[in-house]
Structures are given as C-alpha cells and as structure tokens.
Tab-separated table of C-alpha atoms and ligand atoms in Angstrom:
chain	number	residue	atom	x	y	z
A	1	UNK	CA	43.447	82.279	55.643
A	2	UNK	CA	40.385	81.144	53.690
A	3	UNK	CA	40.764	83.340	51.280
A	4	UNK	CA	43.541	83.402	50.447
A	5	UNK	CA	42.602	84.387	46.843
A	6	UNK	CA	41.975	87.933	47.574
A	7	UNK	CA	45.567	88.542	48.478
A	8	UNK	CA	48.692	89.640	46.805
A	9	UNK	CA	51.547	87.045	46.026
A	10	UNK	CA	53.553	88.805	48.215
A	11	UNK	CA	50.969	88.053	51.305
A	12	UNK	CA	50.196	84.578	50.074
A	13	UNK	CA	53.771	83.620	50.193
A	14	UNK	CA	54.102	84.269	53.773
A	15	UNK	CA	50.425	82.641	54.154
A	16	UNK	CA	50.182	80.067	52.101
A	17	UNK	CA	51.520	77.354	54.118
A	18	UNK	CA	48.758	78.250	57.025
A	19	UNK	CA	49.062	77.279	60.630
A	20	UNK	CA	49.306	73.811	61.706
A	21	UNK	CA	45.727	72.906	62.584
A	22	UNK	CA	46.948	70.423	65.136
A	23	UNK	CA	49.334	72.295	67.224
A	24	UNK	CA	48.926	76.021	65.779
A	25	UNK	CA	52.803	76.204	64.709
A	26	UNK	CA	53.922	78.994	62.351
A	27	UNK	CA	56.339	76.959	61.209
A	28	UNK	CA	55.348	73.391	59.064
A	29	UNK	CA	56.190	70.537	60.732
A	30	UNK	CA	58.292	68.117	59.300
A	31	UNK	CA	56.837	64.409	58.735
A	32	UNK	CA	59.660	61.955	59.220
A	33	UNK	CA	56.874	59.351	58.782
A	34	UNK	CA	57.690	57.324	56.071
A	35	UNK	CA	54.423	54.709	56.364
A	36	UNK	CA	50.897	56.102	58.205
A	37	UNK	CA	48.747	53.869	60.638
A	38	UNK	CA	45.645	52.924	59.338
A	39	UNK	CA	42.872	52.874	61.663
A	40	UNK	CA	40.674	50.756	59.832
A	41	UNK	CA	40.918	46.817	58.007
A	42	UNK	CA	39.662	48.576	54.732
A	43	UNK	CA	39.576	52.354	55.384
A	44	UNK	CA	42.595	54.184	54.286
A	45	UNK	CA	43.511	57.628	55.244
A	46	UNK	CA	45.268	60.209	53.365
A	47	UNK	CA	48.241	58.964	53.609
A	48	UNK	CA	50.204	55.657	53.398
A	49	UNK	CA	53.345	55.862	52.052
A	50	UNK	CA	55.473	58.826	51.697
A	51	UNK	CA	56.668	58.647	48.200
A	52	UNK	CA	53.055	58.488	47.378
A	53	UNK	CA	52.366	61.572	49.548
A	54	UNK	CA	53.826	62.975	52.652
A	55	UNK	CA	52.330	66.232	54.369
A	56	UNK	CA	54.882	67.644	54.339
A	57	UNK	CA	55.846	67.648	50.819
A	58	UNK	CA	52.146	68.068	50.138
A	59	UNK	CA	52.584	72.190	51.980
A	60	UNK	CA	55.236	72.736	49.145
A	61	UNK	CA	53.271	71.479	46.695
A	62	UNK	CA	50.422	72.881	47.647
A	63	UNK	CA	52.261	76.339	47.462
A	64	UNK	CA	53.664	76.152	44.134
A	65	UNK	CA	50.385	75.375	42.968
A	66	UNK	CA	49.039	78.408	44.064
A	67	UNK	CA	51.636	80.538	43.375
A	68	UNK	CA	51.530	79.389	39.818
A	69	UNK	CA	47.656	79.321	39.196
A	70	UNK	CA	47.944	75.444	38.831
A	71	UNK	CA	45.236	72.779	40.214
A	72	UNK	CA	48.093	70.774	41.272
A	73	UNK	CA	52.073	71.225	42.122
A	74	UNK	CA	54.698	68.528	42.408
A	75	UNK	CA	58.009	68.193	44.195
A	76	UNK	CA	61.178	66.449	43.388
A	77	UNK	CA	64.474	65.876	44.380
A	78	UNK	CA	66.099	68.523	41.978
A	79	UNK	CA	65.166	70.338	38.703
A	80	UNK	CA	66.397	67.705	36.810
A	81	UNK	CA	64.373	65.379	38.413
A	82	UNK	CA	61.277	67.482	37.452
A	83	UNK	CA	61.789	68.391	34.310
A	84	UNK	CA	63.109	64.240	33.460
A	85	UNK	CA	59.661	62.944	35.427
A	86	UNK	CA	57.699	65.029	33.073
A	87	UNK	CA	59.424	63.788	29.891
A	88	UNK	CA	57.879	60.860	30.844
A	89	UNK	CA	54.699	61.990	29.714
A	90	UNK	CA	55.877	60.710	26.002
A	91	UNK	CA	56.332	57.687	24.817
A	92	UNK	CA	58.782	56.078	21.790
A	93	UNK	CA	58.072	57.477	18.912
A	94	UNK	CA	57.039	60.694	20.038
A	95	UNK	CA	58.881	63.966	19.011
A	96	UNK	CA	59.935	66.980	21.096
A	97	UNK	CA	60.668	70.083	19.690
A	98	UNK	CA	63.339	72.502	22.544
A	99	UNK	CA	64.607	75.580	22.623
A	100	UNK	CA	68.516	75.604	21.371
A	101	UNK	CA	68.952	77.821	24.179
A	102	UNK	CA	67.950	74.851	26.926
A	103	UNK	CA	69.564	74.355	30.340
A	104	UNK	CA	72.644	72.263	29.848
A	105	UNK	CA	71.057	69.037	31.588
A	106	UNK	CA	67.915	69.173	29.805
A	107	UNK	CA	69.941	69.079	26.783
A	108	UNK	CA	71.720	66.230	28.381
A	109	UNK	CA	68.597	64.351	29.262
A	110	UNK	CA	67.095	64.876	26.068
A	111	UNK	CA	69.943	63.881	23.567
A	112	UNK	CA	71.314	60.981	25.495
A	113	UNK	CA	68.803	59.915	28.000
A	114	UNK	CA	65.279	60.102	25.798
A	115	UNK	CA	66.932	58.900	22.324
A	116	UNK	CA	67.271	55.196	24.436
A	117	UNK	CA	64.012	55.323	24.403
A	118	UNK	CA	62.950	56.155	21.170
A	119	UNK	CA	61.879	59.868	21.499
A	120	UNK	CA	62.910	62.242	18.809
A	121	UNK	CA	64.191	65.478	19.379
A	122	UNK	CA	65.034	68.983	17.199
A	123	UNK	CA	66.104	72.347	18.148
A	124	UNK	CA	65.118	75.443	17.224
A	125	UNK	CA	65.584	79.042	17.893
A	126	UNK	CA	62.503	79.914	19.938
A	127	UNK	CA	62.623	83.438	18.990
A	128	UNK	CA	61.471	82.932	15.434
A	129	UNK	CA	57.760	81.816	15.611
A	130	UNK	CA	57.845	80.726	11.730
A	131	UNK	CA	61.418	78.209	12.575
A	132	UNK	CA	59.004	76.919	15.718
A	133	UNK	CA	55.581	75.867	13.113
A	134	UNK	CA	58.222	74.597	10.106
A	135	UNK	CA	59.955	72.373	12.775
A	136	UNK	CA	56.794	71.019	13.964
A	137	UNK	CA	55.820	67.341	12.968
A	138	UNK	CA	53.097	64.756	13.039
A	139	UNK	CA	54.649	63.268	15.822
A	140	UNK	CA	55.479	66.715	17.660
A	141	UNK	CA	54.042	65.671	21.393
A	142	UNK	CA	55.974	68.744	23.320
A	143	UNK	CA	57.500	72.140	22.557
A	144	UNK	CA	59.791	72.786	25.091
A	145	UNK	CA	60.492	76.728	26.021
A	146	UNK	CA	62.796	78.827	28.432
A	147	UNK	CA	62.320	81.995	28.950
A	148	UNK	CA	64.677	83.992	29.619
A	149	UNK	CA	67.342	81.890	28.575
A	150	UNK	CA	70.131	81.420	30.121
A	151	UNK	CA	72.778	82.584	29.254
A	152	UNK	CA	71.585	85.251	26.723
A	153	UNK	CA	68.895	85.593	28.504
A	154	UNK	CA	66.657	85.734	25.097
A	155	UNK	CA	62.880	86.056	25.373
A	156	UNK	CA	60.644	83.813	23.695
A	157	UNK	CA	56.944	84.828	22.988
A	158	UNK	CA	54.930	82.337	25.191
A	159	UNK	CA	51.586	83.012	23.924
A	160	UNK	CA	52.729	82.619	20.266
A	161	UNK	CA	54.180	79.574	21.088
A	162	UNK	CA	51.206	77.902	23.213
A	163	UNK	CA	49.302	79.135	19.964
A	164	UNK	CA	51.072	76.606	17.683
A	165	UNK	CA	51.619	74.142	20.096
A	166	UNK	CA	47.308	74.492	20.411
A	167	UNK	CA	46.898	74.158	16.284
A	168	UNK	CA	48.921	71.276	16.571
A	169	UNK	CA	47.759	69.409	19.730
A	170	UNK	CA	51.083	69.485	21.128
A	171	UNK	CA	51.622	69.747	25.134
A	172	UNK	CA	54.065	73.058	26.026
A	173	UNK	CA	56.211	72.498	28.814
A	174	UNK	CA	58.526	75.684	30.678
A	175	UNK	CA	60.750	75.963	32.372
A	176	UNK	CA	60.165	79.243	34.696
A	177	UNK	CA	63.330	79.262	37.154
A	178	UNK	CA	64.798	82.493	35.791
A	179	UNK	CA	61.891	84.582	36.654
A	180	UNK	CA	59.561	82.635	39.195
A	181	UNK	CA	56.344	82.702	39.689
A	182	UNK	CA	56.387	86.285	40.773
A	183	UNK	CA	56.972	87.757	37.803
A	184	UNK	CA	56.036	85.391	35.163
A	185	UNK	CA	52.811	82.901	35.233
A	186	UNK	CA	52.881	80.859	32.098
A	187	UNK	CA	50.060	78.457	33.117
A	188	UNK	CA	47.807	81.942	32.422
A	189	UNK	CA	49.437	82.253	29.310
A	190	UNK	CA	48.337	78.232	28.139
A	191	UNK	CA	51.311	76.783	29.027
A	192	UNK	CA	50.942	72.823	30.102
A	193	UNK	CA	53.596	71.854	32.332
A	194	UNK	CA	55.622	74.628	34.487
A	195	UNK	CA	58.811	72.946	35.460
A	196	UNK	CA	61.260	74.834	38.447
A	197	UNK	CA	65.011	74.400	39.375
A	198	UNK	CA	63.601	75.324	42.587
A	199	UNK	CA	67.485	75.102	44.004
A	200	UNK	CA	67.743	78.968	42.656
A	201	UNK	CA	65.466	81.835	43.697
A	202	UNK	CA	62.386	79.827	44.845
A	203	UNK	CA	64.793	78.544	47.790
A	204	UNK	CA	66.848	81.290	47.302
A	205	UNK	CA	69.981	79.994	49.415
A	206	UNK	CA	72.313	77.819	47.799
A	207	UNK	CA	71.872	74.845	50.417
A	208	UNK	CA	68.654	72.705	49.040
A	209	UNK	CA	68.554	71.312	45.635
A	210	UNK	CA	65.137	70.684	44.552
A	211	UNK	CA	62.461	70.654	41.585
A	212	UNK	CA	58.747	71.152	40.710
A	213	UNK	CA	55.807	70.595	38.462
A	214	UNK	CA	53.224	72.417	38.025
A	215	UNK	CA	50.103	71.871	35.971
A	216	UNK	CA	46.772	73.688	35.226
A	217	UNK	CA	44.921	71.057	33.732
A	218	UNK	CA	43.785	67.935	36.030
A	219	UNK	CA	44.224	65.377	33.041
A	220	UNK	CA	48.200	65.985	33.229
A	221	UNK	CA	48.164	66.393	36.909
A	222	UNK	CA	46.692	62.997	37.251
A	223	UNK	CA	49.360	61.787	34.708
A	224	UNK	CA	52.135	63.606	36.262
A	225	UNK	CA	51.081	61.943	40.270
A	226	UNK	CA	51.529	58.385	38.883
A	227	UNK	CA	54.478	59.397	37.535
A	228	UNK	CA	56.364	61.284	40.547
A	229	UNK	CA	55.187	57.609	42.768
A	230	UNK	CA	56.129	55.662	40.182
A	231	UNK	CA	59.372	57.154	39.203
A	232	UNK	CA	60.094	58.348	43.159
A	233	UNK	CA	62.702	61.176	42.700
A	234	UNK	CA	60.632	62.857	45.795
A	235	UNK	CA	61.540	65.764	47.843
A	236	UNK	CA	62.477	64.616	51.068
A	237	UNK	CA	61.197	66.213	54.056
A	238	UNK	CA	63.888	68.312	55.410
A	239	UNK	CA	64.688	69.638	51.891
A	240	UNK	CA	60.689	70.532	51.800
A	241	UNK	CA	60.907	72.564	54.788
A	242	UNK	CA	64.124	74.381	53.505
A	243	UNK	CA	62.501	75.499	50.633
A	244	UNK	CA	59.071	76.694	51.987
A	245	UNK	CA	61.365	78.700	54.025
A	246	UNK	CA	63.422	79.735	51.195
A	247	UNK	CA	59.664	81.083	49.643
A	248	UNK	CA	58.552	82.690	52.445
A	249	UNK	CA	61.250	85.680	51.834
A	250	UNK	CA	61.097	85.312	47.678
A	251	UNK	CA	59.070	88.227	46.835
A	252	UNK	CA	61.566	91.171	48.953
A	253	UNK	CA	64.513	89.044	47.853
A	254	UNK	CA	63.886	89.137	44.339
A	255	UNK	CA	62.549	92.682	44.300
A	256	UNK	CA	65.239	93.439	45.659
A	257	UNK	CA	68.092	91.583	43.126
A	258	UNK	CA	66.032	92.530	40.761
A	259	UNK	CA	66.238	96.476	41.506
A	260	UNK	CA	70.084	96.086	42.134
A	261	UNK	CA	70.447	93.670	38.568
A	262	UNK	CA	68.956	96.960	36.931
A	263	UNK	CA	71.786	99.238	38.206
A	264	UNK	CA	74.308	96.520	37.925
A	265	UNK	CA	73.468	96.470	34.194
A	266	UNK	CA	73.025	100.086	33.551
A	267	UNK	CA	76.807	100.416	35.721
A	268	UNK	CA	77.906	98.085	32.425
A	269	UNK	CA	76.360	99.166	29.484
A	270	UNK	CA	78.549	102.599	30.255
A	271	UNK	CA	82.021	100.502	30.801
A	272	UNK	CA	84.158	100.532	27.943
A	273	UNK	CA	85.960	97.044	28.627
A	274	UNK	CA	82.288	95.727	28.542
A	275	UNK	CA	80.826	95.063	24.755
A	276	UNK	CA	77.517	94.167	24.935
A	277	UNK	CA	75.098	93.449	27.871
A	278	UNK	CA	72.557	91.139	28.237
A	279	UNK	CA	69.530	92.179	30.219
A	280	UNK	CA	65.572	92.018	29.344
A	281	UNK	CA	65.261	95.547	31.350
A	282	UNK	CA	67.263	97.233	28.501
A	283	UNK	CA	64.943	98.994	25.961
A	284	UNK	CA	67.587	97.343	23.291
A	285	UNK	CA	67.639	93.957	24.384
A	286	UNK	CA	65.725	90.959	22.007
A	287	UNK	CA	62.520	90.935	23.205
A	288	UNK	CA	62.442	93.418	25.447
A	289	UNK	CA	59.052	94.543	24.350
A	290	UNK	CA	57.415	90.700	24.706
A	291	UNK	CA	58.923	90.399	28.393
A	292	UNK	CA	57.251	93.720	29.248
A	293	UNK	CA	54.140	92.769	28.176
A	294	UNK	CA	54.281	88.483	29.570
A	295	UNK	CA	56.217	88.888	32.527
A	296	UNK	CA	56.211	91.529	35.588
A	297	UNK	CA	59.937	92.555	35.611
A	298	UNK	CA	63.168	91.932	34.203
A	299	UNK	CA	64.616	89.645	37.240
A	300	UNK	CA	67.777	89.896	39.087
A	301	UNK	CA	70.162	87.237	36.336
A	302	UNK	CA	72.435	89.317	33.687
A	303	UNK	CA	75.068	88.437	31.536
A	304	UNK	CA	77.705	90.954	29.616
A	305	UNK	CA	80.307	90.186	27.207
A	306	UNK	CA	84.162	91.137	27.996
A	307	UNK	CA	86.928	90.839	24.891
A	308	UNK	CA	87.981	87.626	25.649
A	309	UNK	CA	89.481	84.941	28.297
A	310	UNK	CA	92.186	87.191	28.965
A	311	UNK	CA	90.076	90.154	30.231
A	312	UNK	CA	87.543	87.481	32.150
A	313	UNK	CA	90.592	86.587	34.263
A	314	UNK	CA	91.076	90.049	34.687
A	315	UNK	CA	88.570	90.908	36.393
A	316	UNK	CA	87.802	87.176	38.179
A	317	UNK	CA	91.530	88.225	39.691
A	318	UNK	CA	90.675	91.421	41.047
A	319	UNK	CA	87.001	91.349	42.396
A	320	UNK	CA	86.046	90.267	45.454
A	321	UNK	CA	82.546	90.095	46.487
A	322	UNK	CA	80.424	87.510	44.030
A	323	UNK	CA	80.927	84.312	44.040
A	324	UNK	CA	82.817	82.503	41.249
A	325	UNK	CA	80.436	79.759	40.804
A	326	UNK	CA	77.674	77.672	38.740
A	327	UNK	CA	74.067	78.023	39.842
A	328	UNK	CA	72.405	80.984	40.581
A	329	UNK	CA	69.165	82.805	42.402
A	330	UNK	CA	70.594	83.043	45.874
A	331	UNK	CA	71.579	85.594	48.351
A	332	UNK	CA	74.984	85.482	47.658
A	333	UNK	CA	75.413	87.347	44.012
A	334	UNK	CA	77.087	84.501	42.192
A	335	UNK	CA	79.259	85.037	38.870
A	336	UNK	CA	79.407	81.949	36.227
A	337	UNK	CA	81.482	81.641	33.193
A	338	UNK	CA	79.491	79.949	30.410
A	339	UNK	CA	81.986	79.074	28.494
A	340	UNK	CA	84.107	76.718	30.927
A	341	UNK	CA	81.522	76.042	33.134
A	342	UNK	CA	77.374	75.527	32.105
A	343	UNK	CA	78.177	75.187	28.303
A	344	UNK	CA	82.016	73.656	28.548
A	345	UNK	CA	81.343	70.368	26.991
A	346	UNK	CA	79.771	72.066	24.122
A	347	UNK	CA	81.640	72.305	20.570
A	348	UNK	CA	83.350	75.902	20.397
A	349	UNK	CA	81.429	76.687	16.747
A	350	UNK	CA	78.137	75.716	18.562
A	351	UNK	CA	78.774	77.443	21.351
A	352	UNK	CA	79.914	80.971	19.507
A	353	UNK	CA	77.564	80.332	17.257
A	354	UNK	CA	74.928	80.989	20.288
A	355	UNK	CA	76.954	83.974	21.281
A	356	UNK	CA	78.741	82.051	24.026
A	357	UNK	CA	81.885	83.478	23.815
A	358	UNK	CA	85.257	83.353	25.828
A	359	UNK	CA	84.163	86.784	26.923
A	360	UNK	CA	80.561	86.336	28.350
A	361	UNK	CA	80.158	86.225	32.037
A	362	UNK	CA	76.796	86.280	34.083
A	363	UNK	CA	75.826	87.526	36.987
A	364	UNK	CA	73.138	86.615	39.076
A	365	UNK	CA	73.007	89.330	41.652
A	366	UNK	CA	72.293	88.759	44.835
A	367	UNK	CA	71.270	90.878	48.293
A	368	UNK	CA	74.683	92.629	48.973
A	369	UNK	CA	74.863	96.213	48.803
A	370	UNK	CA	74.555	96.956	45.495
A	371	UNK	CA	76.731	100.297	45.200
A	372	UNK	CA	79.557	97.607	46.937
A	373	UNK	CA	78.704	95.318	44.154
A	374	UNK	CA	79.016	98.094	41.475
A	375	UNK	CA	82.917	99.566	43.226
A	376	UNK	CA	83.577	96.062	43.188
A	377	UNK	CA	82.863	95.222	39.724
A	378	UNK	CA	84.345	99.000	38.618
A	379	UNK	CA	87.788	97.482	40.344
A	380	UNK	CA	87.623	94.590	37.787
A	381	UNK	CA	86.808	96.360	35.190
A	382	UNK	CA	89.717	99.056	35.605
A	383	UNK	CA	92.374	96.117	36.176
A	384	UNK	CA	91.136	95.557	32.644
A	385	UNK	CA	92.274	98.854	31.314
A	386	UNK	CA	95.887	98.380	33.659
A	387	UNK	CA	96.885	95.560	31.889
A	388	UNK	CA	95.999	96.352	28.489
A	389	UNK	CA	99.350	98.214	27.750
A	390	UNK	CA	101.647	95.627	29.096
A	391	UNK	CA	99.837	93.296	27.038
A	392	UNK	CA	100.809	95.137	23.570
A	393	UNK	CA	104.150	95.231	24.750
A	394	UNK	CA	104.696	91.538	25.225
A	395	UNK	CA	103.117	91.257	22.425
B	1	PLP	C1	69.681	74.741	37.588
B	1	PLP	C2	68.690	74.662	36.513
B	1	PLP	C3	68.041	73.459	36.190
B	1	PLP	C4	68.363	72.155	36.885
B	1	PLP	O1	67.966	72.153	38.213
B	1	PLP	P1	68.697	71.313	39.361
B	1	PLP	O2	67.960	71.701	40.583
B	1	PLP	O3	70.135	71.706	39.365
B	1	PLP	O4	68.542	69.868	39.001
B	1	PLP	C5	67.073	73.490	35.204
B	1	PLP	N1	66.784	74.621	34.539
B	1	PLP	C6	67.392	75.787	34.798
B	1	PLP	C7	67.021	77.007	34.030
B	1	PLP	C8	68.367	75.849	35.786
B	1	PLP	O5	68.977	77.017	36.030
C-alpha cells in the first residue's frame, strides 16, 4: 500500500494501518513495551520510551494524520486531553477567542483551568463573521471553532474564520468530532490545529475514550510532540488498538447513521408534538448552505425541540430503543438531554438564551434499523398527544 494516496478514504481506512512488516498480521500488534533496548552505547533507535513514542500509538497517529491531510497526528488519553495539551500552545497573557457554542469541558478548561494561568478568554457567536473580527485583540493567539455545534448543531463558516484568524496572525484550532474526517477536512480549509473526541464516531463504540491532534504545519507539530511527552496524557496501547479498530468500519457506519439521521429528521419535522428540528441536512437550517459547500454531508447527530420537560418525559417513558445517555457517535443510537445533562450546570437565562431549552433533546443515531427507530420514536411522540388532555384537566 505505497500509494496509498490514490485511494478513496473509504479504502485508506481499511489500509492505512498496513501489514505488520515483521510478522505480516492484519491486525496491529499491540506494544506493551514501555522502554526499547538499545543496541548501541550511543546509537538510539526509534524508540525509547513509550510516552515519547510507542508503535503502536504511532499506527493511530499515523492514521489520523492521513485521514485529515495533516503532516503529523497525535493521540491522547481522551478529547479533553487533546484539546487541554493544545491550549498549551499559549502562554499568560495570551487571549483566546471560542465559540459560545463550545463543548461543555472545553468551556470548563478554558474558564477555570487557563484563567490560573493567565490566559484570557471571550465568547462569541461564531456565526456572525463581523462579532468574530470586533472581538479580536492584540493579544488574540487562538480562535477556537466547532462546527456543527452541539447541541444546535449551528454551522460556522471555516474559511471566513481562518481568513481573520490569517489577517490577524492568530492560530485556529477545531474541533471536528461531530462530522469526522470523512466529511469535513478543515486542515484544507487553513485550519491549524484539528482536535477529536475520538471516544464518538472515530471509535464508534462507546468502550474507548480517547483524543487527537492533528496539524498541517510542521512548526506546530513540532510544538505540539514536546508537548504530548511533556504533558503525558498518552493513549495507552490497548485503547490504540480499540480505536484503529473502531476506524476501520467508520466510513459504512457513518454513511450509514448518517442516511438514517436524514429520515429520522424528516420523520420529525412532520410531528406535531415536535417544534423545531435541528439538522444541517434541512434546506432551512442556519447554515445549511455553508455546510453544503465545507463539509461532505450532514452527519448522523440531530437535535429537535419538544414543549417542555413534561413532554421530554413523555416520550423518555415510552420509547425503547436509544439509549438515554451523554456522549454520542456510536452504534448504539444514543438520546441526551441538554438541559440536565451536557449543559446542566449552566445558568437557565444562558442556557435559553442559546436555545437550550427544557424541550430540546438530541439524538445521535446509531446502526439500528432505522424504520424501528422511527415506530419507536412515533410511540413517544403519540404518548405525547395521550396525555395532553388529562393534563388540562388536572390543570
Ligand atoms: C465528547 C466531546 C469532547 C470531549 O472528549 P472526551 O473524549 O470525552 O474527553 C470534546 N468535544 C466534543 C465535541 C465532544 O463531543
């Protein structure tokens, strides 16, 4: 596999690891090794330590890289440990400017974690090029995007983004879990740093947390290697092997979630219980027209918007296939409720103000049968209606 360049993503993910040259396993072996033998007093060989670099790790890596379009990938323990590693790239006094619509432990790390350490933070909506240049400032060293995000899933114009960020000599990190690699590249849109929950779709399973970095430009990829040694929140072996098996299926599982998201949401939009829903494939959603044109496809993660808590437990009472869970991107389709789950420990103003209401619910749909999915979901929905009278009357 030499050339691996000529072939689609979809044959490169089943590739990319190669054979083992030693043995000619299919499968990569996993390097318990923590420390390597070296054969000579002053000749080192690739590897010494594993935290430094483990072959192992390195076939992830490797893989991401080249998925991505990067010169060099990264792996870490989980996507917080990515995405915190690669804050490190600042220093006190620095500024970074993040999307208000950030994953709830970015947010974390940023405002509590980073302040102790003298970096400055603001929010802004992402959406709105001209809030993105007036927030930006001297001292701006990062704009931070997430695209779609979760859990309006909103789209933010990459390009126009990486187009400030450029005027201003400010780094662009993003944070590409929702859609992967397979349907969104932002490295060949002039994004920086590409940062992955890879717990979710990449390995696809809900049974490996993990994280990784990805960069195009060999500067920050030098940066970003003395960081992951020198901060150590590695990927251990076993987890490294999980999730290069996890990738070897991503392309027909998320072609797949994402065909059966599409019906799920179209199922919705026609519901009457159901207000709004949230889904870049819909010709009315924000953005729509920018995620057509900077990513390949929609993805397989919606959210819709029910009255209120009443109707939520409604329907979380009478359905019985999804998951009623945090996290998302696996097999299983998985159903979270923003509101007392990813965003609970957020104000209730700030959190309606974002459109997080006690009604929203997301689904990340999975590989069941999706007309199951849709009777199942239809059940919820009509226990809705059932109740609604009896409701008035106790009323
Ligand atoms: C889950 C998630 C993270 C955090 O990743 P972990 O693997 O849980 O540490 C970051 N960003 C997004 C968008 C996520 O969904």
């Amino acid at each position: 596999m030499s050339d691996k360049k000529e072939f689609s993503i979809q044959t490169s993910l089943i590739h990319s690891n190669g054979v083992d040259k030693e043995t000619g396993a299919v499968s990569t072996p996993i390097h318990h090794a923590t420390t390597f033998h070296q054969s000579d007093f002053d000749q080192y060989g690739n590897y010494d330590y594993s935290r430094s670099g483990n072959p192992t790790r390195e076939k992830v890596e490797e893989a991401i890289a080249e998925l991505e379009g990067g010169v060099r990938g990264f792996a870490f323990s989980s996507g917080m440990a990515a995405i915190s590693t690669s804050f490190l790239l600042l220093s006190g006094g620095d500024h970074v400017l993040v999307s208000e619509e950030v994953y709830g432990g970015t947010y974390r790390m940023i405002t509590e974690v980073l302040t102790k350490f003298g970096i400055e933070y603001s929010f802004v909506d992402m959406k709105d090029l001209h809030e993105v240049a007036c927030a930006i400032r001297p001292n701006t060293k990062v704009i931070y995007m997430e695209t779609p995000s979760n859990p309006l899933l909103n789209i933010t114009d990459i390009e126009g983004v990486v187009k400030l960020a450029k005027a201003h000599g400010c780094m662009t990190f993003l944070d590409n879990t929702f859609m992967t690699p397979l349907l969104q590249r932002p490295l060949s849109l002039g994004v920086d740093v590409v940062l992955h929950s890879a717990t979710k779709f990449l390995a696809g399973h809900s049974d490996v947390l993990a994280g990784l970095a990805v960069t195009g430009n060999e500067e920050i990829a030098k940066k970003l290697a003395f960081l992951q040694n020198s901060f150590g929140a590695v990927l251990g072996v076993q987890d490294c092997w999980l999730l290069l098996r996890g990738m070897k299926t991503l392309h027909v599982r998320l072609k797949e979630s994402s065909e059966s998201a599409f019906k799920i949401a179209r199922f919705l939009e026609k519901r009457g219980e159901v207000e709004h829903v949230f889904y870049p494939g819909l010709t009315y959603h924000q953005g729509h027209e920018i995620q057509v044109r900077q990513a390949e496809g929609p993805g397989a993660v919606l959210s819709f918007r029910l009255k209120g808590a009443e109707e939520v437990k409604q329907l979380i009472d009478n359905i019985n296939i999804p998951v009623f869970a945090v996290s998302l991107g696996a097999v299983e389709s998985i159903l979270s409720y923003p509101s007392r789950m990813s965003h609970a420990s957020m104000p209730r103003e700030e959190r309606e103000r974002r459109g997080i209401t006690d009604g929203l619910l997301r689904l990340s749909v999975g590989l069941e049968n999706v007309y199951e999915l849709i009777a199942d979901l239809s059940k919820g929905l009509d226990a809705i209606k059932l109740t609604k009278p009896s409701r008035i009357i106790n009323l």
